[in-house]
mmCIF file of C-alpha atoms in Angstrom:
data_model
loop_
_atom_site.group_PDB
_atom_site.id
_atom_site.type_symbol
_atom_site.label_atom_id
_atom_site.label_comp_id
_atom_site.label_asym_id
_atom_site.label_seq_id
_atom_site.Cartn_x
_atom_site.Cartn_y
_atom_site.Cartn_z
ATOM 1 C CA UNK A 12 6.011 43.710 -37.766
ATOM 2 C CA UNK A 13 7.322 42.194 -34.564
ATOM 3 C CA UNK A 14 8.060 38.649 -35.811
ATOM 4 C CA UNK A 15 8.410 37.193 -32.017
ATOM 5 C CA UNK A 16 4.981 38.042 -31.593
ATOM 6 C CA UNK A 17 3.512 36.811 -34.817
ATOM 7 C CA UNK A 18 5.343 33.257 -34.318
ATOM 8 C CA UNK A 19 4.593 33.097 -31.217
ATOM 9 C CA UNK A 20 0.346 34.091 -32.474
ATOM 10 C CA UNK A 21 1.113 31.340 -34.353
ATOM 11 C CA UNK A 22 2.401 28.705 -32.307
ATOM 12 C CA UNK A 23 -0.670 29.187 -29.566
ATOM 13 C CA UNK A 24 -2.763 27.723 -32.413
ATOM 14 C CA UNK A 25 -0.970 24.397 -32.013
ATOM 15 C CA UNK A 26 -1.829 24.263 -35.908
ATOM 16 C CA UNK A 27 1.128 23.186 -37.503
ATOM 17 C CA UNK A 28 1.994 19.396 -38.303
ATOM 18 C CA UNK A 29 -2.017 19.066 -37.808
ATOM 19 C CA UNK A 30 -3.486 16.179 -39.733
ATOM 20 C CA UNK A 31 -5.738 17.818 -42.468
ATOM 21 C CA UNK A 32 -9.134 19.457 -41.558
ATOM 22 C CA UNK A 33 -12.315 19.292 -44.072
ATOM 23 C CA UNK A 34 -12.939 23.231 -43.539
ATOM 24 C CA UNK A 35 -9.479 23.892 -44.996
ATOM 25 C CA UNK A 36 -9.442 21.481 -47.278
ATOM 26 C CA UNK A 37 -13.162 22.922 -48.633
ATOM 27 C CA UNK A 38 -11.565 26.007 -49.284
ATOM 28 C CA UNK A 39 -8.387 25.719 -51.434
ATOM 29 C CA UNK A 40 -10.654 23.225 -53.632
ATOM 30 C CA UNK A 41 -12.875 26.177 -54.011
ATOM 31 C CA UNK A 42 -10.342 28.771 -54.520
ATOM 32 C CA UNK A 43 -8.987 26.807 -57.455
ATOM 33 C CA UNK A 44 -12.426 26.520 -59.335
ATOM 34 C CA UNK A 45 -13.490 30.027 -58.470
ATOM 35 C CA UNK A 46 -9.641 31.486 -59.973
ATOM 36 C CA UNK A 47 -9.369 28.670 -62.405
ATOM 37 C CA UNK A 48 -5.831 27.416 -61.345
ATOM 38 C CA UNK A 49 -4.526 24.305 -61.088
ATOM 39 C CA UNK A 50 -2.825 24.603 -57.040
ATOM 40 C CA UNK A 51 -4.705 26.090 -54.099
ATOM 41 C CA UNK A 52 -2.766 26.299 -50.399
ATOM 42 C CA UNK A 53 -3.512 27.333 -47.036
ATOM 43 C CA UNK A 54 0.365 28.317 -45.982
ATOM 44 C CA UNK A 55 1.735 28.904 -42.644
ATOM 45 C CA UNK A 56 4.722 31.037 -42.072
ATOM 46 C CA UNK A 57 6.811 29.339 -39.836
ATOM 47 C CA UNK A 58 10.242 30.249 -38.402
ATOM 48 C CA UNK A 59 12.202 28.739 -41.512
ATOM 49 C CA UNK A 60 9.764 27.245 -43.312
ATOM 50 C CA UNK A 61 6.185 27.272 -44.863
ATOM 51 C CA UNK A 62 3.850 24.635 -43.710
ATOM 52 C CA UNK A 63 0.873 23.340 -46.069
ATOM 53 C CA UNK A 64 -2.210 22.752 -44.030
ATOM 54 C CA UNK A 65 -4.446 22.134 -47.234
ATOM 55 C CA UNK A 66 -2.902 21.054 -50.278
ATOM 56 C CA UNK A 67 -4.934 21.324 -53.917
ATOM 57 C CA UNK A 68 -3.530 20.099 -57.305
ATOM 58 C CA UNK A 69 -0.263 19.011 -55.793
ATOM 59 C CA UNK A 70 2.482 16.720 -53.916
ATOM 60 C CA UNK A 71 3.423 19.111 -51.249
ATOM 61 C CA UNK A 72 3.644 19.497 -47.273
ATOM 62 C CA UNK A 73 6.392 22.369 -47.050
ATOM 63 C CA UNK A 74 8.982 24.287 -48.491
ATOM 64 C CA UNK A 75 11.486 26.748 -47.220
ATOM 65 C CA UNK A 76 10.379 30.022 -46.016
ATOM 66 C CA UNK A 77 12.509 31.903 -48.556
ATOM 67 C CA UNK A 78 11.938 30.022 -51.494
ATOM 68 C CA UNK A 79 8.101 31.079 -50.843
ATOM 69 C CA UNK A 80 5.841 33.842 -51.845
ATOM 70 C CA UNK A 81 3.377 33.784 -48.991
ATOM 71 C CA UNK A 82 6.068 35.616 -46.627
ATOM 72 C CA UNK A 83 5.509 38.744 -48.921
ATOM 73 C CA UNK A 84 2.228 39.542 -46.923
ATOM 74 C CA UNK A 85 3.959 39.050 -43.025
ATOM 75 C CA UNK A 86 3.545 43.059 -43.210
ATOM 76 C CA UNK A 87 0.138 43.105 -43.369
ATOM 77 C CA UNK A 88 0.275 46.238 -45.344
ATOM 78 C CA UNK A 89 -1.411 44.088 -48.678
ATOM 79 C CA UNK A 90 -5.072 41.901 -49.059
ATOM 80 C CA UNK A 91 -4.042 40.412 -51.746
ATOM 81 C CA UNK A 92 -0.445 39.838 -53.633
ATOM 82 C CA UNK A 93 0.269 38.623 -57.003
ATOM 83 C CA UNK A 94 2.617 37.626 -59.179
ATOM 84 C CA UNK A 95 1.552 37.341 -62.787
ATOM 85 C CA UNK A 96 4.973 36.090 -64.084
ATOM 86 C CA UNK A 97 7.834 34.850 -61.563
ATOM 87 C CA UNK A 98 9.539 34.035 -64.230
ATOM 88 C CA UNK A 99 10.030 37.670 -65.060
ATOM 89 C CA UNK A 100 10.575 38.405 -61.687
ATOM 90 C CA UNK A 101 13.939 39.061 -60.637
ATOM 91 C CA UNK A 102 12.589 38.358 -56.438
ATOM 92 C CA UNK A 103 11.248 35.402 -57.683
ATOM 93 C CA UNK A 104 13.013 33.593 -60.730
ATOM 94 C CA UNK A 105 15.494 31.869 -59.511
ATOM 95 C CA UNK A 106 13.684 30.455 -56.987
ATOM 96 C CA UNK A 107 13.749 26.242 -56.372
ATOM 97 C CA UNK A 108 9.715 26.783 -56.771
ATOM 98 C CA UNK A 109 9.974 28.320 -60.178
ATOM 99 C CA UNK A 110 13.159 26.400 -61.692
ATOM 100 C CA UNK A 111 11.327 23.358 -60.030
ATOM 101 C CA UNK A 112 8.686 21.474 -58.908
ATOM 102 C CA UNK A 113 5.834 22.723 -58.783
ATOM 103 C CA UNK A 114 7.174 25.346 -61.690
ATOM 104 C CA UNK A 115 5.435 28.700 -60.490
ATOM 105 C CA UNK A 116 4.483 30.779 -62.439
ATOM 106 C CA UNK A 117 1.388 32.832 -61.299
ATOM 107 C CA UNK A 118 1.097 33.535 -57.614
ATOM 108 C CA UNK A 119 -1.807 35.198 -55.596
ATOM 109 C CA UNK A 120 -2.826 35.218 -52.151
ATOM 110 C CA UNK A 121 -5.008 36.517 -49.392
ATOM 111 C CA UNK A 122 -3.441 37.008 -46.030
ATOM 112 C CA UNK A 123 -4.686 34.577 -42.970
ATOM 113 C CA UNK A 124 -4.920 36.553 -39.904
ATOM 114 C CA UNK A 125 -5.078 36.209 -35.941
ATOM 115 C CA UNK A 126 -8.064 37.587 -33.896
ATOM 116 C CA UNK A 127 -4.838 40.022 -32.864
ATOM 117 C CA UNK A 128 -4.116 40.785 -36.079
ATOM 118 C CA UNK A 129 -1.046 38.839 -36.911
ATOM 119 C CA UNK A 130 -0.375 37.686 -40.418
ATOM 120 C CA UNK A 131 -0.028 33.665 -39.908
ATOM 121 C CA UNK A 132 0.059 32.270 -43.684
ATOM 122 C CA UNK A 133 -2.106 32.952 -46.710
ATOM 123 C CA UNK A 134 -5.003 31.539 -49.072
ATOM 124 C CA UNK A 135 -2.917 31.453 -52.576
ATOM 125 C CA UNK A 136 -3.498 29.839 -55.929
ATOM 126 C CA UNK A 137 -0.831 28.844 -58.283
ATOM 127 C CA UNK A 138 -0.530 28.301 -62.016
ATOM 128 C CA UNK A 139 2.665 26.883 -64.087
ATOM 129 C CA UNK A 140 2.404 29.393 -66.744
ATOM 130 C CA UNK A 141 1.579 33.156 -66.761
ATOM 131 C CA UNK A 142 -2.074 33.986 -65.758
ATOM 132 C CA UNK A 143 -4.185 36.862 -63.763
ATOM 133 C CA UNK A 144 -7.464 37.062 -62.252
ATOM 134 C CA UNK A 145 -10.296 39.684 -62.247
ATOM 135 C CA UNK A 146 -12.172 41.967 -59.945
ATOM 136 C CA UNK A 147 -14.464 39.184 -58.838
ATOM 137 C CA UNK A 148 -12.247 36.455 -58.494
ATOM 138 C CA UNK A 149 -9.339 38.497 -56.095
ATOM 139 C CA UNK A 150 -12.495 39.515 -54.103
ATOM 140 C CA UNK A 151 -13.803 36.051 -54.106
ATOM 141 C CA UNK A 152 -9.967 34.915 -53.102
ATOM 142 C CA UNK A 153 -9.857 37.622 -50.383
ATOM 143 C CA UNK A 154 -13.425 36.080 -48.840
ATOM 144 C CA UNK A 155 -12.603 32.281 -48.935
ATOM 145 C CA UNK A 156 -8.902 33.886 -46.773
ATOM 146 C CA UNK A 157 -11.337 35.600 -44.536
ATOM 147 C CA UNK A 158 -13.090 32.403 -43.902
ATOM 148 C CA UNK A 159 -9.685 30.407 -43.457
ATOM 149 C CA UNK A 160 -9.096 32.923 -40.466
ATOM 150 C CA UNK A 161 -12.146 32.538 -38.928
ATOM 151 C CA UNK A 162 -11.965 28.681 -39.200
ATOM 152 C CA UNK A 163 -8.173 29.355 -37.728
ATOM 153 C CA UNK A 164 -9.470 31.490 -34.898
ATOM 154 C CA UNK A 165 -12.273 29.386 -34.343
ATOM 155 C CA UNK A 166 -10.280 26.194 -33.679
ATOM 156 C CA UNK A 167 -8.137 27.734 -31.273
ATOM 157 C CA UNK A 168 -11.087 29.212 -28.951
ATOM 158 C CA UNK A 169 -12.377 25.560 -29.188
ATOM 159 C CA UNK A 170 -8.587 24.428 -28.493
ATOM 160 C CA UNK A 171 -8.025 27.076 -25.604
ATOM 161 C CA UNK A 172 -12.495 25.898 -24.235
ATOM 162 C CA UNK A 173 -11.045 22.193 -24.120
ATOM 163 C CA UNK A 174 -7.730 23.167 -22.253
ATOM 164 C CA UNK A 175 -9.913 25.141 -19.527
ATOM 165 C CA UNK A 176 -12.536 21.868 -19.161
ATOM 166 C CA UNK A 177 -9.500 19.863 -19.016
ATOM 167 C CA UNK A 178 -7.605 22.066 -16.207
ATOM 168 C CA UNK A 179 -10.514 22.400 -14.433
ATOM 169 C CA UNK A 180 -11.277 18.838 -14.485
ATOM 170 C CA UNK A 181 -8.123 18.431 -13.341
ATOM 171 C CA UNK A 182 -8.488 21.037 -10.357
ATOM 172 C CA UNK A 183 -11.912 19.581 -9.281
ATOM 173 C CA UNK A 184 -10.455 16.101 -9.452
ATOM 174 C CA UNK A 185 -7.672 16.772 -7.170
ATOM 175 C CA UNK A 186 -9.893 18.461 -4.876
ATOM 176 C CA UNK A 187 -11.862 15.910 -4.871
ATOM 177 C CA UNK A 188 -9.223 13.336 -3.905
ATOM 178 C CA UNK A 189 -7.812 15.322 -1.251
ATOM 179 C CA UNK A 190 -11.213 15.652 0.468
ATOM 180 C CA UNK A 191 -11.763 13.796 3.588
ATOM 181 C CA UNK A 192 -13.269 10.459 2.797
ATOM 182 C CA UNK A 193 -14.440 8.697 -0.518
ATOM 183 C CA UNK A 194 -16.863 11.045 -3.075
ATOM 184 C CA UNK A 195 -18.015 8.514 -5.664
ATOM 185 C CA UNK A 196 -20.783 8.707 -8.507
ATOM 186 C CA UNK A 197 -21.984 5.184 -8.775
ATOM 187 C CA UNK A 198 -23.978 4.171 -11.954
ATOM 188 C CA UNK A 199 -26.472 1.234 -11.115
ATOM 189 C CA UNK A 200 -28.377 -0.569 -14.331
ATOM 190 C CA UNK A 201 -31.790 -2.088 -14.289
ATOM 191 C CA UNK A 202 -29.870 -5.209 -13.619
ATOM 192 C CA UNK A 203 -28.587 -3.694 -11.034
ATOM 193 C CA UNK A 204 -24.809 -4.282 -12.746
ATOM 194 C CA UNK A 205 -23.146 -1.312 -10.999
ATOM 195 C CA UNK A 206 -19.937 0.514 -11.897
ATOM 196 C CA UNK A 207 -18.100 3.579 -10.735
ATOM 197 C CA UNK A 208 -18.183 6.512 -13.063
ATOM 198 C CA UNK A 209 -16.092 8.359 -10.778
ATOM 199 C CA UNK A 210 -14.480 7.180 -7.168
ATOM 200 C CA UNK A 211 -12.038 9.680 -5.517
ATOM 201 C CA UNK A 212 -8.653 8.316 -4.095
ATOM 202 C CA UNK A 213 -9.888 8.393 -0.221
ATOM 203 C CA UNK A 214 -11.009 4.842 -0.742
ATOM 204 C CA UNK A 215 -7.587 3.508 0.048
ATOM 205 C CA UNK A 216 -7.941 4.927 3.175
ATOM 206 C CA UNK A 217 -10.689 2.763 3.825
ATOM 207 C CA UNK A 218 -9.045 -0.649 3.633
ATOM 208 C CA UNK A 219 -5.325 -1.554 2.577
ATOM 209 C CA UNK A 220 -6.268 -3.675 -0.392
ATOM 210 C CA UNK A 221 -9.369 -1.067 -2.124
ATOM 211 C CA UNK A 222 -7.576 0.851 -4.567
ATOM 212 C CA UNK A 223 -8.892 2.930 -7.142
ATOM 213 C CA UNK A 224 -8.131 0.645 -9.768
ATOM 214 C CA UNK A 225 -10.200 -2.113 -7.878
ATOM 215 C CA UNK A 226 -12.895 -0.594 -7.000
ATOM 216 C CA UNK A 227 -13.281 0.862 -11.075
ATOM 217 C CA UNK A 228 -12.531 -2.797 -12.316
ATOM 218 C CA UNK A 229 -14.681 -4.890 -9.921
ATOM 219 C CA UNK A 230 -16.939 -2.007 -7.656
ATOM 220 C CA UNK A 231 -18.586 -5.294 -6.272
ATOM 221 C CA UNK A 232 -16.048 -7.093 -4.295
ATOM 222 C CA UNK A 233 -16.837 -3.679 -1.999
ATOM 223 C CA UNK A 234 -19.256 -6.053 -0.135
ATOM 224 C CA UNK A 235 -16.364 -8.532 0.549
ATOM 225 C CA UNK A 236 -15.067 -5.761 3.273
ATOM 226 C CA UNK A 237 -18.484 -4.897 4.599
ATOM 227 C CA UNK A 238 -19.393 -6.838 8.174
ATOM 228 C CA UNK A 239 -21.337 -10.140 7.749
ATOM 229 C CA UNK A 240 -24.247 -8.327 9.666
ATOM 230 C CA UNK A 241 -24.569 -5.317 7.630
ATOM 231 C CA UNK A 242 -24.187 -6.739 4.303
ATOM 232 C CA UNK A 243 -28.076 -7.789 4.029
ATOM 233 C CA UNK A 244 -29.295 -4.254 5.088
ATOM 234 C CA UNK A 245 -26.780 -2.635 2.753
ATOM 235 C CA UNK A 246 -27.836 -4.489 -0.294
ATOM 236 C CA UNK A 247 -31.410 -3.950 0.431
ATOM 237 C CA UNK A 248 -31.598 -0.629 1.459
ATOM 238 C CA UNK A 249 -29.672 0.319 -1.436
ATOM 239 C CA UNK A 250 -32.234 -1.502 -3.680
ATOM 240 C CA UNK A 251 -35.094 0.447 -1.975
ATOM 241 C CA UNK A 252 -33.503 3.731 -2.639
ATOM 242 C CA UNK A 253 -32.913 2.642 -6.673
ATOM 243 C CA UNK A 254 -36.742 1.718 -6.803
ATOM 244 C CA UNK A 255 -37.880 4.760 -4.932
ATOM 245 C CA UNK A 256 -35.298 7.346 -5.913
ATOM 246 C CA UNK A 257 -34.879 8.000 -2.270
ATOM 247 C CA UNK A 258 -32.010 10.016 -0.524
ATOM 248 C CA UNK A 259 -29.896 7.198 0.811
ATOM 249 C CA UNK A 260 -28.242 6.699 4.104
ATOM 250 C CA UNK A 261 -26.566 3.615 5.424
ATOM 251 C CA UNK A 262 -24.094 2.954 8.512
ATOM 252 C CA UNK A 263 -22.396 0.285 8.689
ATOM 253 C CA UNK A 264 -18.866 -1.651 9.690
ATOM 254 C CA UNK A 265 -15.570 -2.220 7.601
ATOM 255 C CA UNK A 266 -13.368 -5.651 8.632
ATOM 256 C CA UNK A 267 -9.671 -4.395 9.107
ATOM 257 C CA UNK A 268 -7.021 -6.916 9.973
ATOM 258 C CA UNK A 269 -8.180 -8.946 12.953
ATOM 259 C CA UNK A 270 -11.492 -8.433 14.769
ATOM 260 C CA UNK A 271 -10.953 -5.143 14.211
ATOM 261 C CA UNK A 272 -13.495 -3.099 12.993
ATOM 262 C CA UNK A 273 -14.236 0.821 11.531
ATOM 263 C CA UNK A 274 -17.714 2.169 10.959
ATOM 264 C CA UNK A 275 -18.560 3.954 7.533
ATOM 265 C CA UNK A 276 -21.809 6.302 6.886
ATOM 266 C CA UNK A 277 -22.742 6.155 3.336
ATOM 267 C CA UNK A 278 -25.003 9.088 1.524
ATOM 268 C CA UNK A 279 -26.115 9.180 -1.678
ATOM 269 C CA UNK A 280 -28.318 11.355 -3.962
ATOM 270 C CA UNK A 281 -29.410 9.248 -6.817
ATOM 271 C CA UNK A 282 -31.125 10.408 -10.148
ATOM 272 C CA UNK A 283 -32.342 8.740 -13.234
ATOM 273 C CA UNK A 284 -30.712 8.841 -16.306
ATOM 274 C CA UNK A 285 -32.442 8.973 -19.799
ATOM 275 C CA UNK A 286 -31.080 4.812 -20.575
ATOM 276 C CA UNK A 287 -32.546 3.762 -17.568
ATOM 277 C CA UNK A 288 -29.862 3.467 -15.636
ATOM 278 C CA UNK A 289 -29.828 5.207 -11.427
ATOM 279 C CA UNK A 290 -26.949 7.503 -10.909
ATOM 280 C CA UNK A 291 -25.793 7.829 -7.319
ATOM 281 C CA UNK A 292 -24.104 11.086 -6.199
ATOM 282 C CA UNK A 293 -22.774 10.117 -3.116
ATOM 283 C CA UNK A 294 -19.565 10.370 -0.231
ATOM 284 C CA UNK A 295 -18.369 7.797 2.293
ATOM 285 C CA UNK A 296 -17.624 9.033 5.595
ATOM 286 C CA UNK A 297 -15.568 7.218 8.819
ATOM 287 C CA UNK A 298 -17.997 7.757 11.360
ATOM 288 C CA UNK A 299 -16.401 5.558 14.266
ATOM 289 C CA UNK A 300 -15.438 8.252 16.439
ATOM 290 C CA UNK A 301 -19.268 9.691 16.060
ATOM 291 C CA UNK A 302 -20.478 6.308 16.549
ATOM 292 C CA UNK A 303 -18.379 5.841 19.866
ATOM 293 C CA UNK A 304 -19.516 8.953 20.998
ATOM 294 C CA UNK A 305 -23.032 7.866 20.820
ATOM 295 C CA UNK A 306 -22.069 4.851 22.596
ATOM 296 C CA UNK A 307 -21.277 7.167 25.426
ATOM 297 C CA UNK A 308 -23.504 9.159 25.207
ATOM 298 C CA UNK A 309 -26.471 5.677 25.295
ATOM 299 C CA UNK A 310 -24.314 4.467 28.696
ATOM 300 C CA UNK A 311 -24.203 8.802 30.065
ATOM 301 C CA UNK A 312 -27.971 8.812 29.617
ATOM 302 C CA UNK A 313 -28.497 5.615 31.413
ATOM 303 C CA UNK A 314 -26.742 6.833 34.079
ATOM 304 C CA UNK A 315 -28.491 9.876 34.261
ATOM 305 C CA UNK A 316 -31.701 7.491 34.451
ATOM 306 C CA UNK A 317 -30.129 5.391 37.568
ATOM 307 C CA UNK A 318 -27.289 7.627 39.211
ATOM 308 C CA UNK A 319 -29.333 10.502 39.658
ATOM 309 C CA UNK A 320 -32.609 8.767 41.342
ATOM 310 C CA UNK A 321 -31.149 8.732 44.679
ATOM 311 C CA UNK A 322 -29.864 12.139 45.217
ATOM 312 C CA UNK A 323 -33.019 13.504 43.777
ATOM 313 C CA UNK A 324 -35.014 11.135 45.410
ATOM 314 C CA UNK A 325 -33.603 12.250 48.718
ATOM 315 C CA UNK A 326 -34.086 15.998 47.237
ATOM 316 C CA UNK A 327 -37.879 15.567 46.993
ATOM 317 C CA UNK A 328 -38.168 13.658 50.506
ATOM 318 C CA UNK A 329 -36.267 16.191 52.421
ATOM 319 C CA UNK A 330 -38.698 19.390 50.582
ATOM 320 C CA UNK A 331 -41.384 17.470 51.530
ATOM 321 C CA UNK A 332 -40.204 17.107 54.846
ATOM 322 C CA UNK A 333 -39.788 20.992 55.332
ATOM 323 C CA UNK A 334 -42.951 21.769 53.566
ATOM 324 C CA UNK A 335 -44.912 19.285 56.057
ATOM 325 C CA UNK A 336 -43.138 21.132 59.388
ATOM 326 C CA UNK A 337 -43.313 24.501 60.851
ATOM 327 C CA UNK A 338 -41.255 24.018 63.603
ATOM 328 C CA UNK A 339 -37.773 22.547 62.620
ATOM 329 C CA UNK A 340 -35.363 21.950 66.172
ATOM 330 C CA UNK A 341 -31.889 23.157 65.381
ATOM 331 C CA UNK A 342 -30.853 19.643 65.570
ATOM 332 C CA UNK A 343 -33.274 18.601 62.903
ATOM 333 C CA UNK A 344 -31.850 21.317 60.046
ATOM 334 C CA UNK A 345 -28.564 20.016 60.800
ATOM 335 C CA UNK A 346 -29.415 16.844 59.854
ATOM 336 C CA UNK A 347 -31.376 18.028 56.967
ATOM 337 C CA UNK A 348 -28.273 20.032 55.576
ATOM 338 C CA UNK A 349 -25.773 17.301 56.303
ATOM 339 C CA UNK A 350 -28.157 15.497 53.942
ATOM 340 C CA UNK A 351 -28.427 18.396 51.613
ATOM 341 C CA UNK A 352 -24.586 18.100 51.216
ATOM 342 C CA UNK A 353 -24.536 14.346 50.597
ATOM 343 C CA UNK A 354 -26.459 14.875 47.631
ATOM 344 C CA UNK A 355 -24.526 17.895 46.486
ATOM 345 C CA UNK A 356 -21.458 15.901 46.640
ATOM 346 C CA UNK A 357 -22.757 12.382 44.539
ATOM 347 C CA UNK A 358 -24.153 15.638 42.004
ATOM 348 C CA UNK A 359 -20.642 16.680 42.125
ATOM 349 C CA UNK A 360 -19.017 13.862 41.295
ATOM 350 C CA UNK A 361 -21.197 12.576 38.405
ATOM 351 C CA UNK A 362 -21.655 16.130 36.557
ATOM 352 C CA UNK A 363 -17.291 16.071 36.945
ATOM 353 C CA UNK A 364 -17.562 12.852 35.305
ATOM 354 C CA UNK A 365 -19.954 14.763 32.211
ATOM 355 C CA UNK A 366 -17.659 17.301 32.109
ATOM 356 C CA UNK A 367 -14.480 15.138 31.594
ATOM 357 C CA UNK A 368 -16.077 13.135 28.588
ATOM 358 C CA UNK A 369 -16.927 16.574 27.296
ATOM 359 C CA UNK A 370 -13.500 17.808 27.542
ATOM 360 C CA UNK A 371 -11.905 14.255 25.892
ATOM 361 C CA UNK A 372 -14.649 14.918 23.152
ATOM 362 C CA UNK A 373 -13.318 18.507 22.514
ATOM 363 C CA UNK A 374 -9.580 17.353 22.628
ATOM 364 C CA UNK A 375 -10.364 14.814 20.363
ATOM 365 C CA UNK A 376 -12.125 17.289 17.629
ATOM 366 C CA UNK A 377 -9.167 18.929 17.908
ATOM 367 C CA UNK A 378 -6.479 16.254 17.141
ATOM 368 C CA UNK A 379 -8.675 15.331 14.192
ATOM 369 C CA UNK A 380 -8.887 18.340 12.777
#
């Protein structure tokens, strides 16, 4: 038996110093009316000490390890030992447990077992004077310590199923805080009372005074940072998306210190829950530099609309022009290509001009990402 190992079996099942369980507890009460004694335990060998999950009959949370009998079946060699008189017992008689409380007498127990096989503690009954059980009731005491281990062994998968939800809610949560921007899952009522089921830590990043903790404890006073202006098509185009469980889209500005101002692009998915109740899935996205970009792009295209009418204006006169002669005098092309090149230059300039915002546009990507 490799002891390290078994304590170590037995520690990963975070058992010991438990509050008591019905399942256990189920079990030594039917052990002692099945074998007709008085005490019933489910023991767990510990380092030093045995440990009492489920007490029957008696007063009792421990004792020493060596004053025991469970410890007898740490070998795994036996299903079942007994002691039919530890008073006659020279491993056993002068033991606290016999010359004391509780007074042992008879002993027997089933062995409690790992899924890897480890011994861990036992099923036992107890009586104070000499007694012995038959054929039916060891097997029925060997059963009831096959169902303590798989209540054991079944605890700890649960145990080991809630540590993995809880690491990996853990994992996905810091994730989700250390994504760009704010990913939120909003809960709206009929009432439209809203609250934040979840709200990742980007929203500090928003505005100096949202925190998490605001934003959880009051998710309204989000509208005291939203521009004047875009307040009334928030609230309304949120409502329409609640009534017509519509994908939902909304731009619109943050007030930072000042006049200064940030634009925000807010998309949610919402669904309808089973009270009622509309369930956004949704991020929050800083889309100023996108936003200035289009503002660029509005002013490049006007541009385009003005800037470009002369030189192609000109263009179209002077093909006409050719079309319309046969004979061109060398002093006439001349004139017609010194044109030409006027317009290639003012083309020149303004496509340099395109070319530049692309290139500040590109550098900018960059520093961002």
């Amino acid at each position: 038996m490799d002891e390290s190992s078994r304590l170590n079996d037995l520690y990963d099942h975070e058992i010991l110093d438990t509050n008591p369980e019905e399942n256990f507890d189920e079990l030594t009460q039917l052990a002692s009316l099945i074998c007709g004694m008085p005490i019933s335990l489910v023991s767990l060998i510990d380092k030093d000490r045995q440990w009492f999950k489920s007490v029957y009959g008696i007063e009792l949370k421990e004792t020493l390890r060596s004053d025991g009998f469970c410890h007898y079946l740490l070998d795994g060699k036996s299903s079942l030992f007994e002691i039919k008189d530890a008073n006659n017992d020279p491993r056993f008689k002068h033991s606290p447990l016999v010359e004391g409380n509780p007074y042992i007498s008879y002993y027997a127990g089933a062995p409690i077992k790992s899924a890897s096989g480890n011994v861990l503690g036992a099923l036992c009954v107890i009586d104070r004077k000499p007694n012995s059980l038959n054929d039916n009731q060891k097997q029925a005491l060997q059963i009831l310590a096959r169902k303590a281990t798989n209540y054991l062994n079944t605890r700890k998968a649960l145990l080991d199923q809630q540590k993995n939800i809880e690491l990996n809610a853990t994992r996905l949560k810091q994730i989700l805080d250390n994504t760009p921007g704010v990913i939120f899952q909003l809960r709206i009522q009929k009432d439209f009372e809203i609250s934040f089921d979840f709200i990742s830590k980007g929203i500090k990043e928003i505005h100096p005074d949202l925190t998490y903790e605001n934003m959880k404890a009051n998710p309204i006073s989000f509208l005291n940072y939203i521009h004047s202006e875009d307040v009334d098509g928030f609230r309304k185009s949120m409502r329409r998306s609640v009534t017509s469980l519509s994908s939902y889209k909304y731009s619109f500005r943050i007030l930072l210190t000042g006049d200064k101002t940030k634009w925000y692009k807010v998309r949610a998915t919402p669904k309808r829950m089973d009270d009622g109740a509309v369930v956004w899935f949704g991020t929050l996205m800083d889309v100023s530099g996108i936003m200035e970009y289009e503002t660029i792009l509005e002013q490049i295209t006007f541009d385009i609309s003005h800037v470009i009418r002369k030189p192609l204006t000109t263009l179209l006169a002077l093909n006409n022009t050719l079309r319309n002669h046969d004979e061109l005098s060398e002093t006439d092309l001349r004139e017609y290509a010194d044109m030409i090149d006027i317009v290639i230059k003012e083309l020149d300039v303004f496509t340099r001009k395109i070319d530049q915002f692309y290139q500040l546009k590109v550098a900018d990507h960059h520093n961002r990402t």
